[in-house]
XYZ file of C-alpha atoms in Angstrom:
475
model
C 2.244 0.051 26.948
C 2.666 -3.190 24.967
C 1.953 -2.619 21.273
C 0.640 -5.589 19.289
C 0.733 -4.997 15.532
C -1.405 -7.247 13.304
C -1.137 -7.795 9.546
C -1.818 -10.589 7.089
C 1.849 -11.490 6.706
C 4.904 -10.657 8.780
C 8.492 -9.996 7.773
C 10.391 -13.215 7.258
C 7.267 -15.389 7.139
C 8.583 -17.071 3.995
C 12.101 -18.131 3.080
C 13.655 -15.699 5.545
C 12.876 -12.706 3.345
C 10.963 -9.528 4.237
C 7.545 -9.211 2.688
C 7.387 -6.586 -0.030
C 5.209 -3.525 -0.276
C 4.442 -0.353 1.610
C 3.076 -2.110 4.687
C 6.318 -4.005 5.291
C 8.424 -0.913 4.555
C 6.465 0.942 7.241
C 6.311 -1.770 9.893
C 9.759 -3.378 9.805
C 11.691 -0.339 11.124
C 8.961 0.640 13.568
C 8.649 -2.795 15.156
C 12.429 -3.083 15.258
C 12.934 0.247 17.011
C 9.894 0.435 19.265
C 9.751 -3.030 20.790
C 6.343 -3.979 19.392
C 5.004 -7.492 18.862
C 4.147 -8.087 15.192
C 1.653 -10.876 14.571
C 0.669 -12.317 11.197
C 0.230 -15.546 9.274
C 3.045 -17.894 8.347
C 3.281 -19.540 4.940
C 2.116 -22.851 6.440
C -0.835 -23.324 4.101
C -0.372 -26.988 3.295
C -1.317 -30.149 5.158
C -4.315 -31.109 7.226
C -7.133 -28.825 8.316
C -6.225 -26.604 11.225
C -8.855 -25.125 13.517
C -6.787 -24.445 16.661
C -4.325 -21.564 16.936
C -0.718 -22.656 16.467
C 2.280 -20.322 16.696
C 4.660 -21.273 13.890
C 7.588 -19.162 15.058
C 8.640 -16.408 17.428
C 11.791 -14.415 16.705
C 13.386 -11.088 17.445
C 13.379 -8.118 15.090
C 15.619 -5.530 16.705
C 13.950 -4.670 19.998
C 10.645 -6.059 18.715
C 9.240 -9.548 18.240
C 7.736 -11.249 15.190
C 5.136 -13.940 15.815
C 3.992 -16.064 12.863
C 0.693 -17.919 13.260
C -0.196 -20.959 11.179
C -3.426 -20.083 9.331
C -6.571 -22.224 9.076
C -5.620 -23.773 5.761
C -9.104 -24.866 4.740
C -10.113 -21.196 4.565
C -6.921 -19.334 3.722
C -7.053 -19.408 -0.080
C -10.686 -18.273 -0.220
C -9.913 -15.595 2.365
C -6.753 -14.246 0.712
C -7.015 -14.876 -3.027
C -10.791 -14.891 -2.806
C -12.549 -12.237 -0.780
C -9.576 -10.052 0.185
C -7.944 -9.805 -3.233
C -10.756 -10.640 -5.652
C -13.467 -8.535 -3.988
C -12.054 -5.981 -1.551
C -8.825 -5.066 -3.390
C -10.503 -4.237 -6.724
C -13.286 -2.313 -4.966
C -10.837 -0.313 -2.847
C -8.936 0.590 -6.034
C -12.118 1.550 -7.904
C -12.044 -1.473 -10.229
C -15.478 -2.925 -9.546
C -15.382 -4.545 -12.990
C -12.776 -6.972 -11.621
C -14.733 -8.081 -8.551
C -15.008 -11.876 -8.523
C -16.632 -13.242 -5.387
C -18.567 -16.233 -4.091
C -20.409 -16.995 -0.864
C -17.561 -19.341 0.060
C -15.026 -16.509 -0.286
C -16.939 -14.362 2.186
C -17.508 -17.221 4.639
C -13.764 -17.950 4.673
C -12.927 -14.266 5.099
C -15.093 -14.216 8.215
C -13.667 -17.488 9.507
C -10.075 -16.293 9.140
C -10.844 -13.013 10.891
C -12.450 -14.948 13.760
C -9.403 -17.236 13.853
C -6.992 -14.294 14.112
C -9.119 -12.813 16.903
C -8.666 -16.052 18.864
C -4.910 -15.864 18.287
C -4.860 -12.323 19.662
C -6.476 -13.308 22.959
C -3.044 -14.671 23.960
C -1.705 -11.121 23.831
C -4.575 -9.436 25.680
C -2.726 -8.011 28.704
C -3.545 -5.147 31.017
C -1.208 -2.799 29.124
C -1.862 -4.098 25.583
C -2.801 -1.835 22.714
C -3.682 -3.433 19.357
C -2.951 -1.967 15.932
C -4.577 -3.849 13.029
C -3.414 -3.212 9.462
C -5.177 -3.291 6.129
C -8.153 -4.658 4.253
C -7.562 -8.296 5.161
C -8.918 -7.563 8.636
C -11.759 -5.051 8.288
C -14.047 -6.914 10.760
C -11.281 -8.159 13.085
C -11.970 -5.539 15.750
C -15.566 -6.712 16.097
C -14.419 -10.337 16.386
C -11.980 -9.313 19.126
C -14.698 -7.458 21.035
C -16.929 -10.538 20.876
C -14.164 -12.474 22.606
C -14.049 -9.940 25.416
C -10.961 -7.929 24.445
C -11.553 -4.462 25.888
C -8.168 -2.884 25.308
C -7.770 -0.082 22.712
C -7.879 -1.438 19.146
C -6.925 0.715 16.166
C -7.121 0.025 12.453
C -5.089 1.544 9.626
C -5.929 1.199 5.941
C -2.908 1.266 3.616
C -5.038 1.272 0.447
C -7.393 4.057 -0.657
C -10.988 4.055 0.534
C -13.026 4.553 -2.643
C -16.201 6.365 -3.595
C -19.128 4.800 -1.715
C -20.554 3.276 -4.902
C -17.417 1.169 -5.353
C -17.579 -0.212 -1.832
C -21.289 -0.846 -2.259
C -20.427 -3.284 -5.067
C -18.871 -5.663 -2.512
C -21.264 -8.297 -1.153
C -22.003 -7.852 2.591
C -20.449 -4.395 2.490
C -22.819 -2.980 5.117
C -22.000 -5.695 7.636
C -18.273 -5.253 7.027
C -18.220 -1.474 7.388
C -20.579 -1.517 10.353
C -18.203 -3.874 12.133
C -15.247 -1.614 11.400
C -16.782 0.718 13.949
C -15.764 -1.703 16.705
C -12.303 -0.125 16.369
C -11.514 2.816 18.635
C -9.628 4.489 15.793
C -9.848 4.031 12.024
C -6.950 5.681 10.204
C -6.569 6.557 6.520
C -3.682 7.681 4.318
C -5.436 10.780 2.941
C -8.228 13.207 3.745
C -9.988 12.100 0.548
C -10.166 8.493 1.755
C -11.483 9.546 5.147
C -14.161 11.696 3.526
C -15.156 8.837 1.226
C -15.569 6.648 4.303
C -17.730 9.304 5.956
C -19.855 9.529 2.791
C -20.333 5.774 2.875
C -21.461 5.928 6.496
C -23.891 8.741 5.741
C -25.504 7.323 2.609
C -25.248 3.558 3.169
C -25.656 3.286 6.949
C -27.437 6.527 7.751
C -24.779 7.588 10.261
C -23.120 10.997 10.355
C -19.701 11.636 11.849
C -19.633 14.428 14.423
C -16.202 15.993 14.834
C -14.722 12.877 13.211
C -16.413 10.651 15.809
C -19.016 7.907 15.367
C -21.171 6.614 18.232
C -21.700 2.861 18.279
C -22.494 -0.109 20.477
C -19.111 -0.131 22.194
C -18.652 3.616 22.581
C -17.044 5.813 19.941
C -14.884 5.372 16.856
C -12.570 8.176 15.833
C -11.751 8.751 12.152
C -8.389 10.337 11.353
C -5.710 10.722 8.686
C -2.128 9.496 9.122
C -0.027 9.618 5.909
C 2.694 6.969 6.058
C 6.194 8.388 5.954
C 9.746 7.098 5.580
C 13.042 7.641 7.403
C 14.601 10.059 4.923
C 18.111 10.212 6.386
C 18.389 6.445 6.772
C 17.193 5.795 3.232
C 19.541 8.439 1.836
C 22.480 6.805 3.611
C 21.467 3.402 2.243
C 21.242 4.769 -1.303
C 24.693 6.358 -1.086
C 26.226 2.983 -0.266
C 24.049 1.028 -2.676
C 25.244 2.706 -5.876
C 28.457 0.671 -5.676
C 26.689 -2.666 -5.235
C 27.606 -5.153 -8.011
C 23.944 -5.823 -8.851
C 23.252 -2.110 -9.294
C 26.334 -1.652 -11.456
C 25.375 -4.599 -13.671
C 21.832 -3.312 -14.158
C 23.117 0.145 -15.025
C 25.592 -1.281 -17.512
C 22.920 -3.425 -19.157
C 20.932 -0.339 -20.150
C 23.715 0.876 -22.468
C 22.610 4.485 -22.147
C 23.692 7.525 -20.171
C 20.205 8.120 -18.775
C 17.363 5.951 -17.574
C 13.799 6.287 -16.346
C 12.885 3.966 -13.458
C 9.614 2.369 -12.379
C 9.312 0.079 -9.340
C 6.015 -1.628 -8.520
C 4.279 -4.845 -7.706
C 2.675 -6.398 -10.768
C -0.818 -5.025 -10.174
C -3.541 -3.473 -12.313
C -3.756 -0.521 -9.914
C -0.224 0.608 -10.813
C -0.955 1.891 -14.317
C 1.828 -0.079 -15.974
C 0.178 -0.361 -19.395
C -0.304 3.409 -19.633
C 3.239 3.945 -18.407
C 4.739 1.772 -21.136
C 2.600 3.445 -23.791
C 3.617 6.884 -22.521
C 7.315 6.026 -22.803
C 6.754 4.745 -26.333
C 4.832 7.886 -27.213
C 7.643 10.031 -25.811
C 10.093 8.357 -28.181
C 7.771 9.221 -31.072
C 7.475 12.854 -29.957
C 11.202 13.157 -29.187
C 13.011 10.736 -31.525
C 16.311 12.332 -30.560
C 16.008 10.568 -27.175
C 16.393 7.148 -28.758
C 19.641 5.525 -27.599
C 19.980 8.391 -25.096
C 17.485 7.131 -22.506
C 16.076 3.720 -21.555
C 13.202 2.712 -19.315
C 13.852 0.165 -16.558
C 10.659 -1.229 -15.041
C 10.885 -3.532 -12.018
C 7.571 -5.326 -11.443
C 7.644 -7.896 -8.652
C 5.310 -10.880 -9.248
C 2.020 -10.706 -7.389
C -1.034 -12.962 -6.829
C -0.359 -15.146 -9.848
C -3.254 -17.479 -8.968
C -5.805 -14.707 -9.574
C -7.027 -14.493 -13.167
C -6.875 -10.685 -13.423
C -3.178 -10.761 -12.534
C -2.354 -13.522 -15.021
C -4.127 -11.563 -17.746
C -2.274 -8.381 -16.802
C 1.097 -10.127 -16.961
C 0.310 -11.524 -20.419
C -0.830 -8.080 -21.610
C 2.325 -6.407 -20.328
C 4.610 -9.029 -21.847
C 2.958 -8.505 -25.236
C 2.998 -4.717 -24.947
C 6.687 -4.514 -24.034
C 7.583 -6.798 -26.934
C 5.586 -4.625 -29.347
C 7.160 -1.380 -28.113
C 10.681 -2.783 -28.199
C 10.179 -4.106 -31.723
C 8.893 -0.707 -32.827
C 11.793 1.337 -31.420
C 14.696 -1.072 -30.933
C 18.051 -0.426 -32.573
C 20.938 -2.848 -32.949
C 22.704 -1.706 -29.758
C 19.774 -0.306 -27.762
C 16.545 -1.672 -26.291
C 14.100 1.000 -25.092
C 12.399 -0.948 -22.263
C 13.972 -3.362 -19.807
C 11.052 -5.075 -18.045
C 12.106 -7.196 -15.050
C 9.335 -9.295 -13.534
C 11.236 -10.107 -10.335
C 11.925 -8.855 -6.812
C 14.996 -6.917 -5.758
C 16.371 -6.144 -2.317
C 15.777 -2.743 -0.734
C 19.499 -2.061 -1.077
C 19.479 -2.699 -4.831
C 16.360 -0.570 -5.292
C 17.918 2.260 -3.295
C 20.920 2.202 -5.623
C 18.679 2.287 -8.683
C 16.702 5.215 -7.267
C 19.931 7.101 -6.657
C 21.227 6.672 -10.192
C 18.001 7.131 -12.171
C 17.411 10.442 -13.932
C 13.618 10.117 -13.656
C 11.357 8.231 -11.277
C 8.071 7.244 -12.946
C 5.346 6.543 -10.366
C 1.992 6.559 -12.133
C -0.627 4.394 -10.394
C -4.281 4.616 -11.345
C -5.040 4.488 -7.612
C -2.759 4.150 -4.601
C -3.198 4.699 -0.876
C 0.205 6.367 -0.531
C 3.021 4.825 -2.648
C 6.276 4.809 -0.714
C 8.311 4.283 -3.901
C 7.763 7.957 -4.693
C 9.007 8.969 -1.249
C 11.960 6.580 -1.359
C 12.961 7.903 -4.784
C 13.121 11.456 -3.430
C 15.009 10.405 -0.291
C 17.591 8.505 -2.353
C 18.571 11.405 -4.621
C 21.936 13.127 -4.733
C 21.207 16.656 -3.425
C 23.753 18.116 -5.834
C 22.255 16.487 -8.935
C 18.849 15.001 -8.051
C 16.607 13.125 -10.429
C 13.101 14.313 -11.324
C 9.894 12.624 -10.178
C 6.872 12.124 -12.447
C 3.978 11.252 -10.149
C 0.332 10.335 -10.597
C -2.201 12.657 -9.012
C -4.037 9.474 -7.919
C -1.257 8.422 -5.543
C -1.689 9.505 -1.944
C 1.920 10.723 -2.004
C 0.938 13.452 -4.506
C -0.686 15.384 -1.652
C 2.759 15.910 -0.114
C 5.013 15.675 -3.164
C 3.258 18.398 -5.130
C 6.572 19.709 -6.447
C 6.839 16.596 -8.623
C 5.640 16.669 -12.218
C 2.064 15.559 -11.578
C 0.259 13.581 -14.271
C -3.026 11.864 -15.017
C -1.983 8.268 -15.854
C -5.022 7.896 -18.120
C -3.680 10.663 -20.408
C -0.854 8.951 -22.288
C 0.127 11.903 -24.473
C 0.360 14.291 -21.549
C 2.368 11.790 -19.554
C 4.772 11.370 -22.484
C 5.358 15.115 -22.579
C 6.027 15.218 -18.836
C 8.578 12.407 -19.057
C 10.369 14.356 -21.779
C 10.161 17.495 -19.656
C 11.666 15.651 -16.694
C 14.590 14.477 -18.822
C 15.215 18.010 -20.080
C 14.846 19.742 -16.702
C 17.791 21.905 -15.629
C 19.747 20.911 -12.546
C 18.654 24.145 -10.852
C 14.967 23.308 -11.275
C 15.528 19.722 -10.163
C 17.288 20.906 -7.007
C 14.525 23.367 -6.183
C 11.764 20.795 -6.629
C 13.719 18.131 -4.729
C 14.375 20.480 -1.805
C 10.680 21.281 -1.438
C 9.758 17.602 -1.434
C 12.496 16.313 0.869
C 11.653 19.027 3.417
C 8.058 17.808 3.544
C 9.166 14.186 3.825
C 11.322 14.966 6.861
C 8.382 16.645 8.581
C 6.176 13.607 7.941
C 8.653 10.937 8.994
C 7.894 7.286 9.637
C 8.460 7.720 13.377
C 6.005 10.626 13.431
C 3.398 8.430 11.700
C 3.909 5.609 14.182
C 3.808 7.884 17.226
C 0.848 9.948 16.013
C -1.329 6.880 15.450
C -0.505 5.249 18.783
C -0.863 8.508 20.724
C -4.296 9.052 19.196
C -5.309 5.460 19.898
C -4.045 5.619 23.482
C -6.259 8.627 24.115
C -9.367 6.871 22.821
C -12.234 6.496 25.296
C -14.596 3.622 24.779
C -17.761 4.815 26.549
C -18.259 8.580 26.676
C -21.809 9.878 27.088
C -23.735 9.681 23.815
C -25.376 13.021 22.903
C -29.153 12.889 22.744
C -29.080 13.917 19.084
C -26.738 11.094 18.071
C -28.074 7.596 18.801
C -25.778 4.666 19.273
C -25.171 2.542 16.227
C -25.823 -1.097 17.049
C -23.547 -3.684 15.491
C -25.151 -6.835 14.184
C -24.054 -10.093 15.712
C -23.308 -12.955 13.406
């Protein structure tokens, strides 16, 4: 079996650095260990128009291979910043008020998906199995089928799938979702997301899943849940080494306090950063004795700066942090250190290990591997406490964390204070429950479970008389 993994970007596509985010964290070790081919776009988005498929680079990643494809530049911005991240991303995260879309955005989204399908024909071998990742490529499976690719094709969504009304706010949503059924397997992070998808099919397309299966033009599509995991032992070993890294030591020293609360996110409106900052400020009002005792370090890697909603969020956060620091600052202590930059995995692992509290409070998240990495990084003898949003997919597994509603600032403030005051015995007990679950749901188990399920898919079983085939529209 030759596994071909597909995502928008690949590790090392730009400046020799891994891409950030949960998708990269999941795929890099799996491609490296399992000998897969990982295909995605390069950063070659300048220059003349490009209609033909051009491979920008091919390089090894452990036992696997990374293939970067030069994108069709005349469509890439409208595809990525436009339809993918100004229409689909806000809808998938239940922020329909932020949808900003044009006909040109959608046309480019379709063109880029068709382009990637053409690129994938080069890898269509007798033993190939294709695994497509994330919202950038919802209709890619249908485009591949139109080009005659008959091998198993699976799709995994790293984001949430929202309530059907949110998806229905996206132009051409019926065409997009109908074409997702060209995949043999559609995987979700949580049961809630899978059920939301089934509700969409029932109420928007008039199709009902039977035993998690949908009949369609090309056979059947299976719906399933595969929560992304991490390699707990490997991450723990990395964190143990990382605490002595100079960068980690300098950051710790800059906080000038014996304790610190840590947040690590991309700069995104789905992460609940404004509520998080307000909750920390409110905690200092409720517990003034914690001033100068604890600081809040928030790492927020820059993201999609060309999109207006992200520029406005950055400006709002800059203003908010300044206001909070002015309100609580003392001559030798600043309550919030807000770092709008990226850090290496090694540095982050060291910060996780030394933080007293991990604050992971998204408004909506498919999984959130930061929460899992924080738990894996802890010292078993004296672990930190995790404050986690109930709207993160990880909350389904990490239910021994202090769970919060990120919209309720006062309650979140109280839980942060509770985490800081928690006895070592309680922290150990909660940590042990969570790390045990993480080891059962490892990254390798996620990878193997998805591919095993996809390998077993059958394209053309008999269609029951009471369940008609669903015909996909051709473009």
